[in-house]
CSV table of C-alpha atoms in Angstrom, one decimal:
chain,number,residue,atom,x,y,z
A,161,UNK,CA,119.2,87.6,29.3
A,162,UNK,CA,116.6,88.8,26.9
A,163,UNK,CA,113.5,90.6,28.1
A,164,UNK,CA,111.2,88.4,30.2
A,165,UNK,CA,107.5,88.1,29.6
A,166,UNK,CA,105.4,90.6,31.7
A,167,UNK,CA,102.6,88.0,31.9
A,168,UNK,CA,104.9,85.2,33.1
A,169,UNK,CA,106.4,87.5,35.7
A,170,UNK,CA,103.1,88.5,37.2
A,171,UNK,CA,101.4,85.1,37.0
A,172,UNK,CA,104.4,83.5,38.7
A,173,UNK,CA,104.1,86.1,41.4
A,174,UNK,CA,100.5,85.3,41.9
A,175,UNK,CA,101.1,81.6,42.0
A,176,UNK,CA,104.0,81.9,44.5
A,177,UNK,CA,102.4,84.6,46.7
A,178,UNK,CA,104.9,87.4,46.2
A,179,UNK,CA,105.0,90.7,44.2
A,180,UNK,CA,107.2,91.8,41.3
A,181,UNK,CA,108.7,95.2,42.1
A,182,UNK,CA,108.5,97.6,39.2
A,183,UNK,CA,111.2,100.3,39.7
A,184,UNK,CA,111.5,103.6,37.8
A,185,UNK,CA,114.9,104.5,36.3
A,186,UNK,CA,116.2,107.6,34.6
A,187,UNK,CA,119.9,107.1,33.7
A,188,UNK,CA,122.8,104.6,33.3
A,189,UNK,CA,124.0,104.5,36.9
A,190,UNK,CA,120.6,104.1,38.3
A,191,UNK,CA,119.7,101.3,35.8
A,192,UNK,CA,122.9,99.5,36.5
A,193,UNK,CA,122.2,99.6,40.2
A,194,UNK,CA,118.8,98.1,39.7
A,195,UNK,CA,120.0,95.3,37.6
A,196,UNK,CA,123.0,94.5,39.8
A,197,UNK,CA,120.8,94.3,42.8
A,198,UNK,CA,118.3,92.0,41.1
A,199,UNK,CA,121.3,89.8,40.2
A,200,UNK,CA,122.6,89.8,43.7
A,201,UNK,CA,119.2,89.1,45.3
A,202,UNK,CA,118.2,86.6,42.5
A,203,UNK,CA,115.0,88.6,42.2
A,204,UNK,CA,112.9,89.0,39.1
A,205,UNK,CA,111.8,92.6,38.5
A,206,UNK,CA,110.5,95.1,36.1
A,207,UNK,CA,112.5,98.2,35.1
A,208,UNK,CA,110.2,101.1,33.9
A,209,UNK,CA,110.0,104.7,33.1
A,210,UNK,CA,107.3,107.0,31.8
A,211,UNK,CA,106.8,110.5,30.3
A,212,UNK,CA,108.8,112.4,32.9
A,213,UNK,CA,111.9,110.3,32.2
A,214,UNK,CA,111.2,110.4,28.5
A,215,UNK,CA,111.3,114.1,28.6
A,216,UNK,CA,114.6,114.0,30.5
A,217,UNK,CA,116.5,111.4,28.6
A,218,UNK,CA,114.7,110.5,25.5
A,219,UNK,CA,112.7,107.3,25.0
A,220,UNK,CA,114.9,105.5,22.6
A,221,UNK,CA,118.1,106.5,24.3
A,222,UNK,CA,117.0,105.4,27.7
A,223,UNK,CA,115.5,102.2,26.3
A,224,UNK,CA,118.9,101.3,24.8
A,225,UNK,CA,120.7,101.8,28.1
A,226,UNK,CA,118.2,99.6,29.9
A,227,UNK,CA,118.1,96.9,27.3
A,228,UNK,CA,121.9,96.6,27.3
A,229,UNK,CA,121.9,96.1,31.1
A,230,UNK,CA,119.1,93.6,31.0
A,231,UNK,CA,120.8,91.6,28.2
A,232,UNK,CA,123.9,91.3,30.4
A,233,UNK,CA,121.9,90.0,33.4
A,234,UNK,CA,120.9,86.4,34.3
A,235,UNK,CA,117.7,87.1,36.0
A,236,UNK,CA,114.2,87.6,34.6
A,237,UNK,CA,113.6,91.3,34.0
A,238,UNK,CA,110.9,93.1,32.0
A,239,UNK,CA,110.8,96.6,30.5
A,240,UNK,CA,107.7,98.6,31.1
A,241,UNK,CA,106.4,102.0,29.9
A,242,UNK,CA,104.5,103.6,32.8
A,243,UNK,CA,101.5,105.9,32.7
A,244,UNK,CA,101.3,106.5,29.0
A,245,UNK,CA,98.6,109.1,28.8
A,246,UNK,CA,97.8,108.9,25.1
A,247,UNK,CA,97.4,106.4,22.3
A,248,UNK,CA,100.3,107.9,20.4
A,249,UNK,CA,102.9,107.8,23.2
A,250,UNK,CA,102.0,104.2,24.1
A,251,UNK,CA,102.4,103.1,20.4
A,252,UNK,CA,105.7,104.9,20.3
A,253,UNK,CA,106.8,102.9,23.4
A,254,UNK,CA,105.8,99.6,21.8
A,255,UNK,CA,107.9,100.6,18.7
A,256,UNK,CA,110.8,101.5,21.0
A,257,UNK,CA,111.2,98.1,22.5
A,258,UNK,CA,109.1,97.9,25.7
A,259,UNK,CA,107.6,94.5,26.2
A,260,UNK,CA,104.8,95.9,28.4
A,261,UNK,CA,103.0,99.2,28.4
A,262,UNK,CA,100.5,101.0,30.5
A,263,UNK,CA,97.8,103.2,29.2
A,264,UNK,CA,96.5,105.4,31.9
A,265,UNK,CA,93.0,106.6,30.9
A,266,UNK,CA,91.8,106.9,34.4
A,267,UNK,CA,91.3,110.7,33.9
A,268,UNK,CA,89.0,110.0,31.0
A,269,UNK,CA,85.2,109.3,31.0
A,270,UNK,CA,84.8,105.5,31.5
A,271,UNK,CA,83.6,104.6,28.0
A,272,UNK,CA,86.5,106.6,26.4
A,273,UNK,CA,89.0,104.8,28.7
A,274,UNK,CA,87.5,101.5,27.6
A,275,UNK,CA,87.7,102.4,23.9
A,276,UNK,CA,91.2,103.6,23.8
A,277,UNK,CA,92.5,100.8,26.1
A,278,UNK,CA,90.9,98.2,23.8
A,279,UNK,CA,92.5,99.7,20.7
A,280,UNK,CA,95.9,99.7,22.4
A,281,UNK,CA,95.4,96.1,23.5
A,282,UNK,CA,94.7,95.1,19.9
A,283,UNK,CA,97.9,96.7,18.6
A,284,UNK,CA,100.1,95.5,21.5
A,285,UNK,CA,98.9,91.9,21.5
A,286,UNK,CA,99.6,91.7,17.7
A,287,UNK,CA,103.3,92.2,18.5
A,288,UNK,CA,103.4,90.2,21.8
A,289,UNK,CA,103.4,93.2,24.1
A,290,UNK,CA,101.4,93.1,27.3
A,291,UNK,CA,99.1,95.9,28.4
A,292,UNK,CA,98.3,97.3,31.9
A,293,UNK,CA,95.6,99.9,32.5
A,294,UNK,CA,94.2,101.8,35.4
A,295,UNK,CA,90.7,102.0,36.7
A,296,UNK,CA,90.0,104.5,39.5
A,297,UNK,CA,92.4,107.3,40.2
A,298,UNK,CA,95.7,106.9,42.1
A,299,UNK,CA,96.6,110.4,43.3
A,300,UNK,CA,99.8,112.2,43.9
A,301,UNK,CA,102.7,112.9,41.6
A,302,UNK,CA,105.5,110.4,40.6
A,303,UNK,CA,108.7,111.0,42.4
A,304,UNK,CA,107.4,114.0,44.5
A,305,UNK,CA,107.1,114.4,48.3
A,306,UNK,CA,104.3,115.8,50.3
A,307,UNK,CA,101.5,113.7,48.9
A,308,UNK,CA,98.2,114.6,50.5
A,309,UNK,CA,96.2,112.0,52.4
A,310,UNK,CA,93.6,110.5,50.0
A,311,UNK,CA,89.9,111.0,50.3
A,312,UNK,CA,87.8,108.2,48.8
A,313,UNK,CA,85.0,110.6,47.9
A,314,UNK,CA,87.3,112.8,45.8
A,315,UNK,CA,89.9,110.4,44.6
A,316,UNK,CA,87.7,107.7,43.0
A,317,UNK,CA,88.6,104.3,44.2
A,318,UNK,CA,88.2,101.3,41.9
A,319,UNK,CA,84.7,99.9,41.8
A,320,UNK,CA,84.8,96.0,41.8
A,321,UNK,CA,81.9,95.6,39.4
A,322,UNK,CA,83.2,98.2,37.0
A,323,UNK,CA,86.6,96.5,37.2
A,324,UNK,CA,85.1,93.2,35.9
A,325,UNK,CA,83.3,95.1,33.1
A,326,UNK,CA,86.5,96.9,32.2
A,327,UNK,CA,88.7,93.8,32.0
A,328,UNK,CA,86.1,91.9,30.0
A,329,UNK,CA,85.7,94.8,27.5
A,330,UNK,CA,89.4,95.6,27.0
A,331,UNK,CA,91.3,92.3,27.2
A,332,UNK,CA,94.1,93.9,29.3
A,333,UNK,CA,96.8,91.7,30.9
A,334,UNK,CA,96.9,93.6,34.3
A,335,UNK,CA,94.8,96.1,36.1
A,336,UNK,CA,96.1,98.9,38.3
A,337,UNK,CA,93.7,99.5,41.1
A,338,UNK,CA,93.0,102.5,43.3
A,339,UNK,CA,92.6,101.4,46.9
A,340,UNK,CA,94.0,104.4,48.8
A,341,UNK,CA,97.7,104.6,47.8
A,342,UNK,CA,99.2,107.7,46.1
A,343,UNK,CA,102.3,108.5,44.1
A,344,UNK,CA,105.1,110.2,46.0
A,345,UNK,CA,105.7,110.5,49.7
A,346,UNK,CA,102.8,111.0,52.2
A,347,UNK,CA,102.3,113.8,54.6
A,348,UNK,CA,100.0,111.5,56.6
A,349,UNK,CA,99.6,107.7,56.7
A,350,UNK,CA,97.3,106.6,53.9
A,351,UNK,CA,94.1,104.6,54.5
A,352,UNK,CA,94.4,101.4,52.4
A,353,UNK,CA,91.2,99.7,51.6
A,354,UNK,CA,92.1,96.0,51.7
A,355,UNK,CA,88.5,94.9,51.7
A,356,UNK,CA,88.0,96.7,48.4
A,357,UNK,CA,91.0,94.9,47.0
A,358,UNK,CA,89.6,91.5,48.1
A,359,UNK,CA,86.3,92.3,46.4
A,360,UNK,CA,88.2,93.3,43.2
A,361,UNK,CA,90.2,90.1,43.3
A,362,UNK,CA,87.1,88.0,43.5
A,363,UNK,CA,85.7,89.7,40.4
A,364,UNK,CA,88.7,89.7,38.1
A,365,UNK,CA,91.2,87.1,37.1
A,366,UNK,CA,94.0,89.2,35.7
A,367,UNK,CA,96.9,90.2,37.9
A,368,UNK,CA,96.4,93.4,39.9
A,369,UNK,CA,98.9,96.2,40.2
A,370,UNK,CA,99.5,98.6,43.1
A,371,UNK,CA,100.8,102.1,42.1
A,372,UNK,CA,102.1,104.4,44.8
A,373,UNK,CA,104.0,101.7,46.7
A,374,UNK,CA,106.6,104.2,48.1
A,375,UNK,CA,106.1,105.2,51.7
A,376,UNK,CA,103.1,102.9,52.2
A,377,UNK,CA,103.1,101.0,55.5
A,378,UNK,CA,104.8,97.7,55.1
A,379,UNK,CA,102.0,95.7,56.7
A,380,UNK,CA,99.6,97.1,54.1
A,381,UNK,CA,101.9,96.2,51.3
A,382,UNK,CA,102.2,92.7,52.7
A,383,UNK,CA,98.4,92.4,53.1
A,384,UNK,CA,98.0,93.7,49.5
A,385,UNK,CA,100.3,90.9,48.2
A,386,UNK,CA,98.4,88.3,50.2
A,387,UNK,CA,95.1,89.5,48.6
A,388,UNK,CA,96.1,89.6,44.9
A,389,UNK,CA,98.6,92.3,44.1
A,390,UNK,CA,101.2,90.9,41.8
A,391,UNK,CA,103.2,94.0,40.9
A,392,UNK,CA,104.1,97.0,43.1
A,393,UNK,CA,105.4,100.2,41.5
A,394,UNK,CA,108.2,102.0,43.4
A,395,UNK,CA,109.9,105.3,42.5
A,396,UNK,CA,110.0,107.8,45.3
A,397,UNK,CA,111.5,105.6,48.0
A,398,UNK,CA,114.5,104.7,45.9
A,399,UNK,CA,114.9,108.2,44.4
A,400,UNK,CA,114.8,109.6,48.0
A,401,UNK,CA,117.7,107.3,49.1
A,402,UNK,CA,119.7,108.3,46.0
A,403,UNK,CA,119.0,112.0,46.3
A,404,UNK,CA,119.8,112.2,50.0
A,405,UNK,CA,123.1,110.4,49.6
A,406,UNK,CA,124.0,112.6,46.6
A,407,UNK,CA,123.2,115.8,48.5
A,408,UNK,CA,125.2,114.6,51.5
A,409,UNK,CA,128.2,113.5,49.4
A,410,UNK,CA,128.3,116.8,47.5
A,411,UNK,CA,127.9,119.0,50.7
A,412,UNK,CA,130.7,117.1,52.5
A,413,UNK,CA,133.1,117.3,49.6
A,414,UNK,CA,132.1,120.5,47.8
A,415,UNK,CA,135.5,120.9,46.1
A,416,UNK,CA,135.7,117.3,44.7
A,417,UNK,CA,134.8,117.5,41.0
A,418,UNK,CA,135.0,113.7,40.5
A,419,UNK,CA,131.2,113.5,40.1
A,420,UNK,CA,131.3,109.9,39.3
A,421,UNK,CA,132.3,109.1,42.9
A,422,UNK,CA,129.3,111.0,44.2
A,423,UNK,CA,127.0,109.1,41.8
A,424,UNK,CA,128.5,105.8,42.8
A,425,UNK,CA,127.8,106.5,46.5
A,426,UNK,CA,124.2,107.6,45.7
A,427,UNK,CA,123.7,104.4,43.7
A,428,UNK,CA,125.0,102.3,46.6
A,429,UNK,CA,122.4,104.0,48.9
A,430,UNK,CA,119.6,103.3,46.4
A,431,UNK,CA,120.7,99.7,46.2
A,432,UNK,CA,120.4,99.3,49.9
A,433,UNK,CA,116.8,100.6,49.8
A,434,UNK,CA,116.1,98.3,46.8
A,435,UNK,CA,117.3,95.2,48.7
A,436,UNK,CA,114.8,96.0,51.4
A,437,UNK,CA,112.0,96.2,48.9
A,438,UNK,CA,112.9,92.9,47.3
A,439,UNK,CA,112.9,91.2,50.6
A,440,UNK,CA,109.6,92.9,51.6
A,441,UNK,CA,107.9,91.9,48.4
A,442,UNK,CA,109.2,88.3,48.8
A,443,UNK,CA,110.7,88.4,45.3
A,444,UNK,CA,114.3,87.7,46.6
A,445,UNK,CA,115.4,84.2,45.5
A,446,UNK,CA,112.5,83.7,43.1
A,447,UNK,CA,114.4,84.1,39.9
A,448,UNK,CA,115.4,80.4,39.5
A,449,UNK,CA,111.9,79.1,40.2
A,450,UNK,CA,110.5,81.5,37.6
A,451,UNK,CA,113.1,80.4,35.0
A,452,UNK,CA,112.3,76.7,35.5
A,453,UNK,CA,108.5,77.1,35.8
A,454,UNK,CA,106.4,76.0,32.8
A,455,UNK,CA,103.4,78.2,32.1
């Protein structure tokens, strides 16, 4: 199946009260495991990567691997560039075949974030590519462990009134909000500000995105879906399952040089974790409804 519209994926999730999982990949085996699991669970999803994976595998090379797997699938899947931190890299992602991109200007002064985001939206929309942006700051590091507990005073949670202004000025298709989650795995349980999320949802109409979904308590993820989160980003939880299995497999068969067997076992472990995410996000079984829904 060809790439599926980012906007249709997220709006259907809002309409049917579930969340689209957006899962980071970095190679062929991992990508195939993601797509095979989506097919098995009949779950729409988004496959994504960002600058770290670009540095590892190359943007065009990794895009071609993902697009091939998506084209062989029969479920709705989008391809998303995550956390683009400059105008130039986001434009390169658009040219490389992503059908949605994220510009993360959350580290910039507010007006500069608005200006660059608006410019990216104008370019992207001209070629039918959707744009996600971030307001507030989601801490931690993608794919890393030992994320510190967040402090609202130092992290910068999303202000609902500013969110409305930001959406109106930029024309973005989705807004990533900072409500207490962080990238990576936590040392302590995070404090998730659901009341802030409710206030943001009342202000803005575009779908909302939760970054830092890994290791976040399941009840908080479910509550966030109930209150307007349409897309949840996952990297560390799946990577942890993959890495732990690979480490165990290699240590238990240190003389076995058939590395493809170790990769296959690690991918199987990742797929088990992915099935749980799809069930938790309520996206399992939603593919057919999305395909027949008229927007």
